[in-house]
Structures are given as C-alpha cells and as structure tokens.
Coordinates of C-alpha atoms in Angstrom, one line a residue:
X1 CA 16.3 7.9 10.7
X2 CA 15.1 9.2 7.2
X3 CA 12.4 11.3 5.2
X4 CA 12.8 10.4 2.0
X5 CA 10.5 11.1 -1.1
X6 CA 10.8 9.0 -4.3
X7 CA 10.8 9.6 -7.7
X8 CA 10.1 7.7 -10.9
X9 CA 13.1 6.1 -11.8
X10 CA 15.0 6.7 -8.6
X11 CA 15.8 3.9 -6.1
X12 CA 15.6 3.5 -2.1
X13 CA 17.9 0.8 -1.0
X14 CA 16.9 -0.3 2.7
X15 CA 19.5 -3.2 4.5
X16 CA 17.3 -4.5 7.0
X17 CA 20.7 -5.9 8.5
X18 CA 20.1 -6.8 12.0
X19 CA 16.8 -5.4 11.9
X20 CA 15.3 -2.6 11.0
X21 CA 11.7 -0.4 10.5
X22 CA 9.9 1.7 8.4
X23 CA 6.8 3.3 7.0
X24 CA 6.0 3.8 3.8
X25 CA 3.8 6.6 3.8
X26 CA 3.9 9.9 5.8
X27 CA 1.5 11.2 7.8
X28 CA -0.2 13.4 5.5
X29 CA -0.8 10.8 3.1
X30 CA -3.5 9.6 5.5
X31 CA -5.8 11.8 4.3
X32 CA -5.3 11.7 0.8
X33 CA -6.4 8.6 -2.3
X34 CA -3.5 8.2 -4.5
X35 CA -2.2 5.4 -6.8
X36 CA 1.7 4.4 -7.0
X37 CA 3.3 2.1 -9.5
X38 CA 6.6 1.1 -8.7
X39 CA 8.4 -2.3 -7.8
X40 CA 9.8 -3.8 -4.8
X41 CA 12.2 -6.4 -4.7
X42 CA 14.2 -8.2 -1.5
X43 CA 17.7 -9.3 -1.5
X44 CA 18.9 -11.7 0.8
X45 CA 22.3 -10.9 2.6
X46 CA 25.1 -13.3 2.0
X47 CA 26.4 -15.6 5.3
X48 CA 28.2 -13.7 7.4
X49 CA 26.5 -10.4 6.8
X50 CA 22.9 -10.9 7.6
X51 CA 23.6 -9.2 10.8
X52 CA 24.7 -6.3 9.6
X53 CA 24.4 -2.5 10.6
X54 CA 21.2 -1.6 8.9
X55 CA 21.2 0.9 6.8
X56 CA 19.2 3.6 4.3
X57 CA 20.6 4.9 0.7
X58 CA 18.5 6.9 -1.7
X59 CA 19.9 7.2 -5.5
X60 CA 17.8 9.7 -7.5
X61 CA 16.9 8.4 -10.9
X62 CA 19.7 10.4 -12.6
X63 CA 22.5 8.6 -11.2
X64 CA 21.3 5.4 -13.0
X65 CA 23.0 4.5 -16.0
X66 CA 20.7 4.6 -18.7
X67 CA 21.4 3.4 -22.7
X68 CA 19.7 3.0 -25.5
X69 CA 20.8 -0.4 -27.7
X70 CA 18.6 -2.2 -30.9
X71 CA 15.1 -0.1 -29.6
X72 CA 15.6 -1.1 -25.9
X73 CA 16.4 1.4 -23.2
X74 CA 18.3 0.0 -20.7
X75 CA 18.3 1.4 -17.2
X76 CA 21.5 -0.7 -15.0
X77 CA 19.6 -0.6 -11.4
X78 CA 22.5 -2.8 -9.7
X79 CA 26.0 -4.0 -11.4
X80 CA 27.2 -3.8 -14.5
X81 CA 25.6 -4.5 -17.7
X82 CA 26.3 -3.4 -21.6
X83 CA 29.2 -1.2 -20.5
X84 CA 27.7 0.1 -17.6
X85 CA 28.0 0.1 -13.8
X86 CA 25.5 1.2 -11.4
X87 CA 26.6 3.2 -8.3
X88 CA 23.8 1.6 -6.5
X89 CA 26.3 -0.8 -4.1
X90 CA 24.9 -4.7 -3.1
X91 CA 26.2 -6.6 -0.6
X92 CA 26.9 -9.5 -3.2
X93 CA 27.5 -9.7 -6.8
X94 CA 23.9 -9.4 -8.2
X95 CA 22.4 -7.7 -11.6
X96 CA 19.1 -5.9 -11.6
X97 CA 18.1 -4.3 -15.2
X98 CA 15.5 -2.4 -16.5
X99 CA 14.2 -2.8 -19.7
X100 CA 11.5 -0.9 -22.5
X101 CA 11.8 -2.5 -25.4
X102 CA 9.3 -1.2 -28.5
X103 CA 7.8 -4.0 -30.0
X104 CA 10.1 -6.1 -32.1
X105 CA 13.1 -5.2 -30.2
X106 CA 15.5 -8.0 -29.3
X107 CA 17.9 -8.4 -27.0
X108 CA 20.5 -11.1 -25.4
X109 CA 20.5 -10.8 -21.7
X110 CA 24.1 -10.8 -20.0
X111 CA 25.4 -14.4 -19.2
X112 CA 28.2 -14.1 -16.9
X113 CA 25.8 -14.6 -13.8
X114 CA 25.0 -18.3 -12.4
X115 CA 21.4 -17.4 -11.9
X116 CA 19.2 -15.2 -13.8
X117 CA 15.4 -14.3 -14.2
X118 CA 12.9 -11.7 -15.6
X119 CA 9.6 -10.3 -14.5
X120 CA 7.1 -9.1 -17.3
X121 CA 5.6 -5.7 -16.0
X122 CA 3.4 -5.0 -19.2
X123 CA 3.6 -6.2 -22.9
X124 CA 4.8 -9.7 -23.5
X125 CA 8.0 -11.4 -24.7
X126 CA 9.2 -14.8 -26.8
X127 CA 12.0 -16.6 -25.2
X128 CA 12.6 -19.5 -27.3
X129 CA 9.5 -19.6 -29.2
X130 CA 7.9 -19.6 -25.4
X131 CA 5.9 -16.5 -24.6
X132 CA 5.6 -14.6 -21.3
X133 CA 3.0 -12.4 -21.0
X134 CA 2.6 -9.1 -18.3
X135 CA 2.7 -10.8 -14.5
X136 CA 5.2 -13.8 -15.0
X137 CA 8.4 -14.5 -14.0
X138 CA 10.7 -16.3 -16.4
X139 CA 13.9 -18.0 -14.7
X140 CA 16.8 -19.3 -16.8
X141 CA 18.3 -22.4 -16.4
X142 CA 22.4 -22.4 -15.4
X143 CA 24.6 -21.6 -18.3
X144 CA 21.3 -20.6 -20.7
X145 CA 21.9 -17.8 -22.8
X146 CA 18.4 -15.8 -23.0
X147 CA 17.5 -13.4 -26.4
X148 CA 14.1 -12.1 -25.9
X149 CA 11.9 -10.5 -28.3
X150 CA 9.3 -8.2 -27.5
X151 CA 5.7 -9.2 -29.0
X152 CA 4.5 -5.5 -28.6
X153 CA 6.1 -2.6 -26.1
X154 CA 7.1 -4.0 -23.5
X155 CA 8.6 -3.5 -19.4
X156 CA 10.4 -6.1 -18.0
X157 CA 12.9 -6.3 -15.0
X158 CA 15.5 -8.5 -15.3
X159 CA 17.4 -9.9 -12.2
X160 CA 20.1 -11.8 -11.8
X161 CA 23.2 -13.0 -9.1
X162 CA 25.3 -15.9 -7.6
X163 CA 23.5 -18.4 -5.5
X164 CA 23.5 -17.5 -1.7
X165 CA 22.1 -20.6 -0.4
X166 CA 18.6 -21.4 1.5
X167 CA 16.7 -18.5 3.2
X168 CA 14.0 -19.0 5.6
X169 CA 11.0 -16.2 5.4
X170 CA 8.3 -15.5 7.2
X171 CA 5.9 -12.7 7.2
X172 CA 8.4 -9.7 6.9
X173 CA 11.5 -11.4 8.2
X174 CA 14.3 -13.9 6.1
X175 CA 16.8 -15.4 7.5
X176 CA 19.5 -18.2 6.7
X177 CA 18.6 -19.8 10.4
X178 CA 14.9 -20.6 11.8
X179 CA 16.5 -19.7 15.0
X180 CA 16.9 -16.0 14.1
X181 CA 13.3 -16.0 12.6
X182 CA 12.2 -16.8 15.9
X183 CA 14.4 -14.5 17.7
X184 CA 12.8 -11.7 15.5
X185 CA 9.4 -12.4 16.1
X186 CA 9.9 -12.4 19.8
X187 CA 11.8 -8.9 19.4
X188 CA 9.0 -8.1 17.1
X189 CA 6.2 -8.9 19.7
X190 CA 8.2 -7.5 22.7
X191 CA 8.8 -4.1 21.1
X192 CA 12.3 -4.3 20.6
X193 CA 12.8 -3.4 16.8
X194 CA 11.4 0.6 18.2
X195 CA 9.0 2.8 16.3
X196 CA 9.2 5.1 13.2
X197 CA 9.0 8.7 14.5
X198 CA 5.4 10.0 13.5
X199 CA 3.9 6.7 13.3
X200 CA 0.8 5.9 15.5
X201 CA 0.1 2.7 14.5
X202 CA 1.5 -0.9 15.1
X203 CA 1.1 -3.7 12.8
X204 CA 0.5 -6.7 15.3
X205 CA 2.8 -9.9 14.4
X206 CA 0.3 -12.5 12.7
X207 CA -0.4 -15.5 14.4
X208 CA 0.7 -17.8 11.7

C-alpha cells in the first residue's frame, strides 16, 4: 500500500484495475476542519485492460510541464501539448491541460484528438461568441477547432482522448460489462476488495 501526501499542482494517479481501495484522509485528519480545493477526474481503461494490476503513482507538481504562451500558463497534466510531454503515463492516448489564462488571453486548443472538452473552474470564457461561465463543461464536436477567450482570469481544465466505447457506472465502480459491475458489488459486499491499513470504518454498498 501507500501514504502519500499531496501537493498543489502535483498529481496522484490511482488504476483501480481489477479493483482496488483507498482513503482519502489519514487518521489524524479526523480531528481537524480543513478545506481542500483540487480536482478529481476518472478515466476509463481501454478493452482488454480493465482488469489490470491496480496500481498507485504520485508525480510531484515539478515534474509537470509547465509554459507560458499569449498570457496563458499552461500546465501538460497527461500527453503532449504545445511542445510538451507529460511523464504522467495513461493507459490510452488521452490529453488533460491546465490552463490560467489572465483576462483577454486567447488560445486555440490542440486538435489532433477525436474528442475534446473543457471544465470552467473560475472566470468565464467565449467559445464562438458562446460563453461558459465557472461550473460548466463545454464539449467540442468531432473535427471542431476550439479558440477560447477569457472574459476575466480564468481556470479551466481542458480534457481530451480517443473514444473508448460505452462504460457502465455505478456508485464507485465502471465497467465496459454489467456483468462485472455486478461481480464487484458482490465482492464489495462480501469483503473481498480488503481494507486500507488504519481505516476503522466501512462505507456500506448503497442499496440502489
């Protein structure tokens, strides 16, 4: 198992794989009120790899490309972008930016991915002549070449990646077969994914 701490601007990458668990707080945090601002995002495994070994990587925040172009700093999370490449490794070809841009800024998004999407964290941006304000999710349509333009400073995650094909989720578990969804929930019920060392509690599988 791991102990890891994180950082601003570093990155935990967990492969739940064949299945896998973890706590995010330690023990000590228990007692203590504390606010955390981060993001968490899933990634579905391609076919043929969803039952993989599972698997824990930490990247601190200085081993993520980082560049400054037109008044937007760049940060290359996953892939490669504007001349960068990210150590972080995926199991499929996928893009995960990002971006500060000061208000003003502009800046065309790569292309060279079949499906493509930002989030808005704070500020807003104009994607032809449509605005996106903090809390929405703009997703491109195939082949669309996106320039945004920040209305005010803004922090925006941009993802992107080749189609995989349908997932099936529920509660914490995604899977390309129902079968296996049910298979985890029975392992989940019967104890079978084990317990995080130092964790006293057990989060009961919902009953729908």
């Amino acid at each position: 198992g791991y102990t890891q701490p994180i950082q601003q601007g570093a990155v935990n990458l967990m492969t739940a794989g064949h299945g896998i668990v973890h706590s995010e707080r330690a023990g000590a945090d228990l007692d203590t009120v504390s606010r955390l601002h981060g993001i968490q995002s899933w990634m579905a495994l391609p076919h043929g790899q969803e039952e993989c070994e599972p698997a824990f990587v930490h990247y601190p925040a200085t081993a993520i490309p980082q560049l400054e172009q037109d008044q937007v700093t760049i940060r290359v999370i996953i892939g490669t972008a504007y001349g960068h490449t990210s150590p972080v490794t995926a199991h499929a070809s996928m893009l995960y930016l990002e971006l500060r841009l000061a208000a003003g800024a502009q800046l065309t998004l790569p292309d060279n991915y079949q499906e493509l999407a930002l989030y808005v964290i704070s500020g807003s941006v104009t994607i032809d002549d449509q605005t996106y304000a903090a809390g929405v999710m703009a997703v491109a349509c195939p082949g669309q070449t996106i320039r945004l333009s920040a209305n005010e400073a803004s922090h925006v995650m941009v993802i992107g990646g080749e189609p995989l094909g349908k997932r099936h989720i529920w509660w914490n578990f995604v899977a390309s077969s129902k079968d296996r969804i049910e298979q985890a929930k029975s392992d989940w019920k019967d104890g079978k994914f084990g317990q995080v060392p130092g964790e006293t509690e057990f989060i009961p599988l919902p009953s729908h």
